[in-house]
Amino acid sequence: MFARTFGATTLGVDGLIIDVEVDAAAGLPGFDIVGLADALVKEAKERVRTAIRNSGIQLRQEKVTINLAPADVRKDSSGLDLPIAVGLLAAYGLVSAPTLDKYLFAAELSLEGECRGIRGILPMAVKAKEAGFEAVFVARDNVAEALLVDGLEVYALENLQQLVDFLTGQERLLPAKPASGTAEARAFGDDFADVQGQFQAKRALEIAAAGGHNVLMVGVPGAGKTMLARRLSTILPPLSRDEALEVTKIYSIAGMLRGRGLIEERPFRSPHHTSSMTSLIGGGSVPRPGEVTLAHHGVLFLDELPEFSKKSLEVLREPLDIGWRYTQLSKPPCKESRLTFEAAFSFT
Amino acid sequence: MKNQILGRQGEQVAADFLLRHGYEICARNFRVPVGEIDIIARQGEVLAFVEVKTRRGTRYGTPAQAVNFHKQKKIVQTARWFLRQKHLEDRCFCRFDVIEVYALPERKWRVHHLAGAFEG
């Protein structure tokens, strides 16, 4: 039988909805995943089958073919485990297929059938909302992140069994509620307010912070360049909700969110001067955000500026000049990176 | 020579085992140029291609371990041949089984059926 479910992967800094088509038919038993799946997604085969078996469901061996559409995009999210598992169960007629097109599934499965968090949930949830899905099913670790999208029901899953019970109507699941946290006052470890003296440097940084200018600090070792630079992001205005969402999306894709919800502080990035060009600017065949993108709406601090390789500095010129850069040249998704550059070096 | 006799006896034991469990034997020692399948049995709409391995002990590994990748491929190819011959391609559910038969003293046998041991 045929079944279709929906999952998602990330592309650049955006999510992309993936149609997971599953067909189980008579013939020699087999299990194939097609549709430009990364090694990570190919391995879903073992995880999904073992997880289903360990959830107490025995599937008869059939000729199973799984297609991930659109076929021309490389899929590199382990979050496709769950839609594949659900699709498989639907193809065997164990869960009813008609309700599935309203839901988006995104979680990795353990061999035991437990759901694990993945990176990139926020952009996927944003895309799911845009595409008109009613609800997303994510692992418990990802709930806070998925809840950042308004008007989308989020279900937290412990394991596959729970989802099967829900889809077959044996158990009810309640959509997760955002934790009603009180707005905390911004507290910084390193605060600009703590700096004593340094009037001229402080004034320069204040002007830069107010106008979003770039700063070059020059001084003898120990003059306080690094100390001041680390504190610059604390006098920048708080992120607006849209800005915070953009920043959170980037950190979600980079896998640096670790269960946190919205990022509300401005990022401060300080790459070491031995950083490679790619780590600064991002990119690669599977595009990953670089330091420039991670400092989006925040501060990129280049300590010991002249120690950076000429090539690295040259690639930073374009984003410095026009304020944004593409994460990938050939594909449409692009990333704006508005940030304040800061550079410091000392005369010795 | 003694091993061959043991093997034949083991296949008979396995066939009896399958019959007792509600299978219908379609073919025994189905042999084509690419290989041989010990037993082809049917239960409902599922066709099982069974490789029987008989051993006196596990000193040289379990019998199922002897069905290595090479052997599996041969069985799958033979199964394809069978399906084509009987015009059953994509019309029945197939399964590849291994039946381990242990020869115990005093002409007793122990049978271990691994249903769906591998896939094509």
Short mmCIF file of C-alpha atoms in Angstrom, two decimals:
data_model
loop_
_atom_site.label_atom_id
_atom_site.label_comp_id
_atom_site.label_asym_id
_atom_site.label_seq_id
_atom_site.Cartn_x
_atom_site.Cartn_y
_atom_site.Cartn_z
CA MET A 1 0.00 0.00 0.00
CA PHE A 2 1.04 3.59 -0.47
CA ALA A 3 1.25 6.30 2.15
CA ARG A 4 2.57 9.83 2.33
CA THR A 5 3.80 11.77 5.32
CA PHE A 6 5.63 15.03 5.73
CA GLY A 7 8.99 15.74 7.25
CA ALA A 8 11.46 18.54 6.86
CA THR A 9 15.11 19.27 6.36
CA THR A 10 17.10 22.48 6.37
CA LEU A 11 18.45 24.32 3.37
CA GLY A 12 20.70 27.27 4.03
CA VAL A 13 18.98 29.00 6.95
CA ASP A 14 15.48 27.95 6.01
CA GLY A 15 13.44 24.82 6.46
CA LEU A 16 12.21 22.76 3.56
CA ILE A 17 9.17 20.48 3.67
CA ILE A 18 9.94 16.99 2.45
CA ASP A 19 7.27 14.63 1.11
CA VAL A 20 8.00 11.17 2.40
CA GLU A 21 6.33 8.66 0.11
CA VAL A 22 6.30 5.09 1.31
CA ASP A 23 5.23 2.11 -0.72
CA ALA A 24 5.05 -1.44 0.58
CA ALA A 25 4.22 -4.09 -1.98
CA ALA A 26 4.52 -7.77 -2.77
CA GLY A 27 7.79 -9.04 -4.13
CA LEU A 28 11.22 -9.91 -2.83
CA PRO A 29 11.67 -8.27 0.56
CA GLY A 30 13.80 -5.15 0.59
CA PHE A 31 14.04 -1.63 1.98
CA ASP A 32 15.24 1.19 -0.23
CA ILE A 33 15.43 4.91 0.38
CA VAL A 34 15.67 7.05 -2.75
CA GLY A 35 15.61 10.80 -3.31
CA LEU A 36 19.16 12.09 -2.72
CA ALA A 37 19.33 11.02 0.90
CA ASP A 38 22.54 11.68 2.79
CA ALA A 39 24.34 8.82 4.55
CA LEU A 40 22.62 10.07 7.69
CA VAL A 41 19.19 9.57 6.17
CA LYS A 42 20.15 6.23 4.57
CA GLU A 43 20.95 4.99 8.05
CA ALA A 44 17.37 5.82 9.05
CA LYS A 45 16.55 2.40 7.60
CA GLU A 46 18.11 0.58 10.52
CA ARG A 47 16.91 3.03 13.16
CA VAL A 48 13.33 3.07 11.91
CA ARG A 49 12.92 -0.67 11.54
CA THR A 50 14.46 -1.45 14.89
CA ALA A 51 12.48 1.31 16.59
CA ILE A 52 9.22 -0.04 15.16
CA ARG A 53 10.08 -3.58 16.23
CA ASN A 54 11.04 -2.44 19.72
CA SER A 55 7.77 -0.53 19.98
CA GLY A 56 6.11 -3.92 19.86
CA ILE A 57 4.94 -3.82 16.25
CA GLN A 58 5.79 -6.71 13.96
CA LEU A 59 5.85 -5.81 10.28
CA ARG A 60 5.66 -8.45 7.59
CA GLN A 61 8.60 -8.25 5.20
CA GLU A 62 7.59 -6.57 2.02
CA LYS A 63 9.27 -4.73 -0.77
CA VAL A 64 9.46 -1.26 0.73
CA THR A 65 10.43 1.79 -1.30
CA ILE A 66 10.73 5.22 0.25
CA ASN A 67 10.98 8.33 -1.84
CA LEU A 68 11.95 11.72 -0.48
CA ALA A 69 10.67 14.57 -2.64
CA PRO A 70 11.76 17.03 -4.00
CA ALA A 71 14.37 14.66 -5.33
CA ASP A 72 16.96 17.27 -6.29
CA VAL A 73 17.71 18.55 -2.79
CA ARG A 74 20.17 16.76 -0.57
CA LYS A 75 18.45 15.66 2.65
CA ASP A 76 20.69 15.72 5.67
CA SER A 77 18.37 15.73 8.66
CA SER A 78 18.03 12.80 11.03
CA GLY A 79 14.61 14.29 11.79
CA LEU A 80 13.33 12.35 8.80
CA ASP A 81 13.37 9.18 10.93
CA LEU A 82 9.95 9.91 12.37
CA PRO A 83 8.08 10.70 9.12
CA ILE A 84 9.63 7.59 7.57
CA ALA A 85 8.48 5.46 10.50
CA VAL A 86 4.97 6.91 10.42
CA GLY A 87 4.81 6.52 6.65
CA LEU A 88 5.86 2.91 6.96
CA LEU A 89 3.19 2.21 9.55
CA ALA A 90 0.61 3.93 7.35
CA ALA A 91 1.70 1.93 4.31
CA TYR A 92 1.09 -1.24 6.33
CA GLY A 93 -2.31 0.12 7.30
CA LEU A 94 -1.48 0.33 11.00
CA VAL A 95 -2.27 4.02 11.30
CA SER A 96 -4.87 5.78 9.23
CA ALA A 97 -3.49 7.74 6.32
CA PRO A 98 -6.07 10.53 5.78
CA THR A 99 -5.15 12.60 8.85
CA LEU A 100 -1.43 12.49 8.16
CA ASP A 101 -1.31 15.34 5.65
CA LYS A 102 -2.11 17.87 8.37
CA TYR A 103 0.91 16.97 10.46
CA LEU A 104 4.62 17.48 10.16
CA PHE A 105 6.95 15.06 11.91
CA ALA A 106 10.52 15.91 12.88
CA ALA A 107 12.47 13.77 15.32
CA GLU A 108 15.26 11.25 15.34
CA LEU A 109 14.48 7.76 16.63
CA SER A 110 16.56 5.67 18.97
CA LEU A 111 16.69 1.92 18.51
CA GLU A 112 14.34 1.64 21.45
CA GLY A 113 11.77 3.86 19.72
CA GLU A 114 12.43 6.98 21.73
CA CYS A 115 12.33 10.38 20.06
CA ARG A 116 15.45 12.48 20.09
CA GLY A 117 15.88 16.16 19.43
CA ILE A 118 17.41 17.39 16.19
CA ARG A 119 18.87 20.66 14.99
CA GLY A 120 16.98 23.07 12.76
CA ILE A 121 13.53 22.65 14.33
CA LEU A 122 12.71 26.37 14.33
CA PRO A 123 13.15 26.96 10.58
CA MET A 124 11.23 23.74 9.93
CA ALA A 125 8.37 24.87 12.17
CA VAL A 126 8.32 28.29 10.49
CA LYS A 127 8.05 26.57 7.12
CA ALA A 128 5.36 24.21 8.41
CA LYS A 129 3.28 27.19 9.48
CA GLU A 130 3.73 28.82 6.07
CA ALA A 131 2.78 25.61 4.30
CA GLY A 132 -0.43 25.40 6.31
CA PHE A 133 0.23 22.42 8.55
CA GLU A 134 -1.93 22.17 11.65
CA ALA A 135 0.57 20.61 13.99
CA VAL A 136 4.15 19.51 14.33
CA PHE A 137 5.35 16.48 16.28
CA VAL A 138 8.78 16.92 17.80
CA ALA A 139 10.91 15.36 20.51
CA ARG A 140 10.62 16.80 23.99
CA ASP A 141 14.03 18.50 23.68
CA ASN A 142 12.78 20.55 20.75
CA VAL A 143 9.45 21.71 22.14
CA ALA A 144 10.58 25.10 23.43
CA GLU A 145 12.04 25.85 20.02
CA ALA A 146 9.00 24.76 18.01
CA LEU A 147 6.67 26.75 20.29
CA LEU A 148 8.31 29.98 19.12
CA VAL A 149 6.11 29.82 16.04
CA ASP A 150 2.71 31.30 16.75
CA GLY A 151 -0.43 29.57 15.56
CA LEU A 152 1.07 26.11 15.20
CA GLU A 153 0.19 23.23 17.49
CA VAL A 154 3.22 21.50 18.91
CA TYR A 155 3.11 17.97 20.29
CA ALA A 156 5.94 16.69 22.44
CA LEU A 157 6.76 13.04 21.89
CA GLU A 158 8.57 10.70 24.23
CA ASN A 159 8.50 7.73 21.93
CA LEU A 160 7.07 6.23 18.79
CA GLN A 161 4.51 4.16 20.70
CA GLN A 162 2.90 7.33 22.03
CA LEU A 163 2.52 8.69 18.50
CA VAL A 164 1.03 5.43 17.23
CA ASP A 165 -1.49 5.42 20.07
CA PHE A 166 -2.41 9.00 19.23
CA LEU A 167 -2.80 8.38 15.51
CA THR A 168 -4.92 5.29 16.09
CA GLY A 169 -7.09 7.20 18.54
CA GLN A 170 -6.20 5.08 21.57
CA GLU A 171 -4.65 7.93 23.47
CA ARG A 172 -5.08 11.65 23.51
CA LEU A 173 -2.17 14.01 23.35
CA LEU A 174 -2.41 17.58 24.45
CA PRO A 175 -0.52 20.22 22.53
CA ALA A 176 2.42 21.64 24.46
CA LYS A 177 2.00 25.05 26.04
CA PRO A 178 4.69 27.68 26.06
CA ALA A 179 6.28 27.99 29.49
CA SER A 180 4.94 31.22 30.93
CA GLY A 181 8.25 32.61 32.04
CA THR A 182 8.42 36.09 33.47
CA ALA A 183 10.52 38.46 31.46
CA GLU A 184 13.84 38.51 33.21
CA ALA A 185 15.93 41.59 33.39
CA ARG A 186 18.92 41.38 31.15
CA ALA A 187 21.89 40.25 33.16
CA PHE A 188 25.34 40.13 31.69
CA GLY A 189 28.45 38.46 32.94
CA ASP A 190 30.67 41.05 31.36
CA ASP A 191 28.91 44.38 31.49
CA PHE A 192 29.93 47.60 29.78
CA ALA A 193 28.82 49.42 32.93
CA ASP A 194 31.68 47.85 34.86
CA VAL A 195 34.40 49.52 32.83
CA GLN A 196 36.29 52.12 34.82
CA GLY A 197 38.04 54.98 33.03
CA GLN A 198 38.68 54.39 29.31
CA PHE A 199 36.53 57.43 28.52
CA GLN A 200 37.70 57.90 24.97
CA ALA A 201 37.36 54.25 24.02
CA LYS A 202 33.97 54.03 25.69
CA ARG A 203 32.73 57.06 23.81
CA ALA A 204 33.90 55.58 20.51
CA LEU A 205 32.14 52.31 21.24
CA GLU A 206 28.95 54.07 22.30
CA ILE A 207 28.85 55.94 19.01
CA ALA A 208 29.53 52.72 17.11
CA ALA A 209 26.79 50.91 19.02
CA ALA A 210 24.28 53.70 18.43
CA GLY A 211 24.96 53.96 14.72
CA GLY A 212 25.83 50.35 13.96
CA HIS A 213 29.29 51.30 12.80
CA ASN A 214 32.39 49.15 12.58
CA VAL A 215 35.23 49.76 14.99
CA LEU A 216 38.97 49.30 14.75
CA MET A 217 40.80 49.44 18.05
CA VAL A 218 44.54 49.93 18.18
CA GLY A 219 46.61 49.97 21.33
CA VAL A 220 49.46 48.50 23.31
CA PRO A 221 48.98 45.04 24.84
CA GLY A 222 46.97 45.27 28.04
CA ALA A 223 45.31 48.55 27.08
CA GLY A 224 41.87 46.92 27.37
CA LYS A 225 40.87 46.38 23.73
CA THR A 226 39.60 42.86 24.21
CA MET A 227 38.01 43.71 27.53
CA LEU A 228 36.03 46.54 25.91
CA ALA A 229 35.13 44.58 22.82
CA ARG A 230 33.61 41.73 24.86
CA ARG A 231 31.30 44.24 26.48
CA LEU A 232 30.11 46.01 23.34
CA SER A 233 27.10 43.73 22.79
CA THR A 234 25.77 44.70 26.24
CA ILE A 235 25.07 48.28 25.19
CA LEU A 236 23.36 47.34 21.96
CA PRO A 237 19.55 47.61 22.05
CA PRO A 238 17.70 44.37 22.86
CA LEU A 239 16.75 42.23 19.88
CA SER A 240 13.27 42.76 18.49
CA ARG A 241 11.11 39.64 18.25
CA ASP A 242 11.75 39.28 14.51
CA GLU A 243 15.48 39.75 14.96
CA ALA A 244 15.51 37.25 17.80
CA LEU A 245 13.68 34.72 15.62
CA GLU A 246 16.23 35.19 12.83
CA VAL A 247 19.12 34.71 15.22
CA THR A 248 17.47 31.68 16.82
CA LYS A 249 16.89 30.15 13.39
CA ILE A 250 20.59 30.41 12.59
CA TYR A 251 21.63 28.89 15.91
CA SER A 252 19.04 26.17 15.47
CA ILE A 253 20.53 25.15 12.14
CA ALA A 254 24.05 25.32 13.50
CA GLY A 255 22.93 22.93 16.26
CA MET A 256 23.96 25.42 18.94
CA LEU A 257 20.59 25.92 20.60
CA ARG A 258 20.66 22.90 22.91
CA GLY A 259 17.09 22.97 24.14
CA ARG A 260 17.00 26.71 24.71
CA GLY A 261 14.07 28.68 23.39
CA LEU A 262 14.39 32.10 21.89
CA ILE A 263 17.81 33.73 21.90
CA GLU A 264 17.30 37.18 23.29
CA GLU A 265 20.86 38.40 23.73
CA ARG A 266 22.78 39.73 20.80
CA PRO A 267 25.35 37.22 19.68
CA PHE A 268 29.01 37.94 20.27
CA ARG A 269 31.37 35.91 18.13
CA SER A 270 35.09 35.98 18.48
CA PRO A 271 36.75 33.56 16.05
CA HIS A 272 40.40 32.74 16.61
CA HIS A 273 42.82 34.20 14.11
CA THR A 274 43.71 30.74 12.80
CA SER A 275 40.10 30.21 11.66
CA SER A 276 39.75 29.03 8.10
CA MET A 277 38.00 31.00 5.43
CA THR A 278 35.04 28.61 5.37
CA SER A 279 34.58 28.71 9.11
CA LEU A 280 34.37 32.48 8.93
CA ILE A 281 32.14 32.87 5.95
CA GLY A 282 30.20 29.59 6.05
CA GLY A 283 29.21 27.55 3.04
CA GLY A 284 30.26 24.14 1.82
CA SER A 285 28.39 21.65 -0.34
CA VAL A 286 25.89 21.30 2.50
CA PRO A 287 25.81 24.98 3.49
CA ARG A 288 26.59 25.65 7.12
CA PRO A 289 26.53 29.05 8.75
CA GLY A 290 29.94 30.55 9.41
CA GLU A 291 31.05 33.03 12.04
CA VAL A 292 29.73 35.96 10.00
CA THR A 293 26.25 34.44 9.95
CA LEU A 294 26.41 33.38 13.60
CA ALA A 295 27.13 37.02 14.49
CA HIS A 296 23.94 38.08 12.70
CA HIS A 297 22.44 41.10 14.52
CA GLY A 298 25.36 40.98 16.89
CA VAL A 299 29.06 41.57 17.15
CA LEU A 300 31.85 39.86 15.26
CA PHE A 301 35.09 40.49 17.06
CA LEU A 302 38.37 39.80 15.31
CA ASP A 303 41.07 39.85 17.93
CA GLU A 304 44.63 40.21 16.65
CA LEU A 305 43.36 41.33 13.26
CA PRO A 306 46.70 41.29 11.37
CA GLU A 307 47.22 37.66 12.38
CA PHE A 308 44.26 36.57 10.25
CA SER A 309 45.27 35.32 6.82
CA LYS A 310 44.92 37.77 3.97
CA LYS A 311 42.42 35.45 2.30
CA SER A 312 40.19 35.32 5.39
CA LEU A 313 40.14 39.08 5.65
CA GLU A 314 39.39 39.48 1.97
CA VAL A 315 36.31 37.26 2.16
CA LEU A 316 35.00 39.39 5.00
CA ARG A 317 35.13 42.48 2.83
CA GLU A 318 31.97 41.69 0.90
CA PRO A 319 29.67 41.20 3.90
CA LEU A 320 31.29 44.26 5.49
CA ASP A 321 30.59 46.26 2.38
CA ILE A 322 27.01 45.30 1.58
CA GLY A 323 25.88 44.02 4.97
CA TRP A 324 24.85 40.54 3.89
CA ARG A 325 26.09 37.50 2.13
CA TYR A 326 24.70 34.47 0.42
CA THR A 327 25.18 31.20 2.19
CA GLN A 328 25.18 29.43 -1.11
CA LEU A 329 25.85 30.87 -4.50
CA SER A 330 23.84 28.60 -6.78
CA LYS A 331 20.70 28.11 -4.72
CA PRO A 332 18.08 30.73 -4.00
CA PRO A 333 18.22 30.83 -0.18
CA CYS A 334 20.28 33.71 1.04
CA LYS A 335 21.22 35.05 4.36
CA GLU A 336 21.44 38.56 5.49
CA SER A 337 23.96 39.16 8.16
CA ARG A 338 23.68 42.58 9.67
CA LEU A 339 26.37 42.95 12.20
CA THR A 340 28.88 45.21 13.72
CA PHE A 341 32.44 44.37 12.87
CA GLU A 342 34.99 44.98 15.44
CA ALA A 343 38.66 44.51 15.04
CA ALA A 344 41.46 44.97 17.47
CA PHE A 345 45.17 44.70 17.21
CA SER A 346 48.07 45.94 19.15
CA PHE A 347 51.36 47.59 18.30
CA THR A 348 54.24 45.81 19.89
CA MET B 1 30.07 -38.30 2.84
CA LYS B 2 28.73 -38.50 6.37
CA ASN B 3 28.03 -34.75 6.39
CA GLN B 4 25.98 -35.00 3.24
CA ILE B 5 23.81 -37.68 4.76
CA LEU B 6 23.37 -35.53 7.86
CA GLY B 7 22.41 -32.59 5.66
CA ARG B 8 19.74 -34.64 3.87
CA GLN B 9 18.36 -35.82 7.15
CA GLY B 10 18.30 -32.26 8.48
CA GLU B 11 16.35 -31.09 5.44
CA GLN B 12 13.79 -33.80 6.04
CA VAL B 13 13.50 -32.73 9.68
CA ALA B 14 13.03 -29.10 8.61
CA ALA B 15 10.39 -30.04 6.03
CA ASP B 16 8.45 -32.01 8.64
CA PHE B 17 8.78 -29.05 10.99
CA LEU B 18 7.29 -26.69 8.40
CA LEU B 19 4.43 -29.08 7.62
CA ARG B 20 3.65 -29.33 11.31
CA HIS B 21 3.49 -25.54 11.48
CA GLY B 22 0.95 -25.19 8.73
CA TYR B 23 3.21 -24.63 5.77
CA GLU B 24 2.70 -26.23 2.42
CA ILE B 25 5.87 -27.45 0.70
CA CYS B 26 6.04 -26.14 -2.87
CA ALA B 27 9.44 -27.48 -3.81
CA ARG B 28 12.37 -29.36 -2.33
CA ASN B 29 15.91 -28.85 -3.55
CA PHE B 30 14.89 -26.42 -6.25
CA ARG B 31 18.03 -26.38 -8.39
CA VAL B 32 18.82 -24.00 -11.24
CA PRO B 33 22.18 -22.99 -12.74
CA VAL B 34 22.66 -20.09 -10.29
CA GLY B 35 22.07 -22.08 -7.12
CA GLU B 36 19.81 -24.23 -5.05
CA ILE B 37 17.10 -23.63 -2.47
CA ASP B 38 16.55 -26.38 0.07
CA ILE B 39 12.84 -25.86 0.69
CA ILE B 40 10.26 -23.51 -0.78
CA ALA B 41 7.19 -23.41 1.42
CA ARG B 42 3.96 -21.47 1.41
CA GLN B 43 1.86 -20.26 4.30
CA GLY B 44 -1.15 -18.23 3.29
CA GLU B 45 0.06 -15.61 0.83
CA VAL B 46 3.63 -15.69 2.03
CA LEU B 47 6.22 -17.71 0.19
CA ALA B 48 9.23 -18.71 2.27
CA PHE B 49 12.54 -19.63 0.72
CA VAL B 50 14.22 -21.77 3.31
CA GLU B 51 17.89 -22.60 3.68
CA VAL B 52 18.43 -25.52 6.02
CA LYS B 53 21.70 -25.81 7.93
CA THR B 54 22.37 -28.88 9.98
CA ARG B 55 25.13 -29.15 12.56
CA ARG B 56 26.17 -31.44 15.36
CA GLY B 57 27.24 -28.55 17.55
CA THR B 58 28.23 -24.92 17.53
CA ARG B 59 31.94 -25.57 17.56
CA TYR B 60 32.30 -23.91 14.17
CA GLY B 61 29.75 -21.16 14.84
CA THR B 62 25.99 -21.38 14.68
CA PRO B 63 24.50 -22.93 11.54
CA ALA B 64 22.89 -19.61 10.58
CA GLN B 65 26.28 -17.91 10.60
CA ALA B 66 27.28 -20.18 7.74
CA VAL B 67 24.70 -18.46 5.52
CA ASN B 68 27.02 -15.61 4.63
CA PHE B 69 26.51 -12.72 2.25
CA HIS B 70 27.68 -14.74 -0.75
CA LYS B 71 25.28 -17.56 0.03
CA GLN B 72 22.43 -15.12 0.63
CA LYS B 73 22.96 -13.55 -2.76
CA LYS B 74 22.87 -16.94 -4.41
CA ILE B 75 19.61 -17.81 -2.65
CA VAL B 76 18.06 -14.51 -3.68
CA GLN B 77 19.04 -15.09 -7.30
CA THR B 78 17.61 -18.57 -7.22
CA ALA B 79 14.40 -17.22 -5.69
CA ARG B 80 14.12 -14.71 -8.54
CA TRP B 81 14.47 -17.58 -10.96
CA PHE B 82 11.72 -19.51 -9.19
CA LEU B 83 9.35 -16.55 -9.17
CA ARG B 84 9.86 -15.95 -12.85
CA GLN B 85 9.35 -19.60 -13.68
CA LYS B 86 6.06 -19.71 -11.80
CA HIS B 87 4.98 -16.21 -12.94
CA LEU B 88 4.74 -15.04 -9.35
CA GLU B 89 6.93 -11.93 -9.58
CA ASP B 90 5.44 -9.03 -7.56
CA ARG B 91 2.38 -11.14 -6.93
CA CYS B 92 3.26 -12.80 -3.65
CA PHE B 93 4.97 -11.78 -0.44
CA CYS B 94 8.33 -13.41 -0.09
CA ARG B 95 10.54 -14.16 2.86
CA PHE B 96 13.97 -15.67 3.26
CA ASP B 97 14.26 -18.03 6.20
CA VAL B 98 17.04 -20.04 7.70
CA ILE B 99 16.24 -23.20 9.62
CA GLU B 100 18.92 -24.39 11.97
CA VAL B 101 18.79 -28.09 12.70
CA TYR B 102 20.94 -29.43 15.52
CA ALA B 103 21.63 -33.13 15.52
CA LEU B 104 21.51 -34.32 19.10
CA PRO B 105 22.56 -37.76 20.35
CA GLU B 106 20.16 -40.71 20.03
CA ARG B 107 18.72 -39.50 16.72
CA LYS B 108 17.04 -36.49 18.26
CA TRP B 109 16.85 -33.09 16.61
CA ARG B 110 16.42 -29.55 17.67
CA VAL B 111 14.98 -27.11 15.15
CA HIS B 112 15.36 -23.33 15.24
CA HIS B 113 13.38 -21.39 12.64
CA LEU B 114 14.70 -17.90 11.78
CA ALA B 115 11.89 -16.34 9.78
CA GLY B 116 12.97 -13.41 7.64
CA ALA B 117 16.64 -14.04 8.31
CA PHE B 118 17.78 -11.77 5.49
CA GLU B 119 16.38 -9.83 2.55
CA GLY B 120 17.12 -9.39 -1.12
#
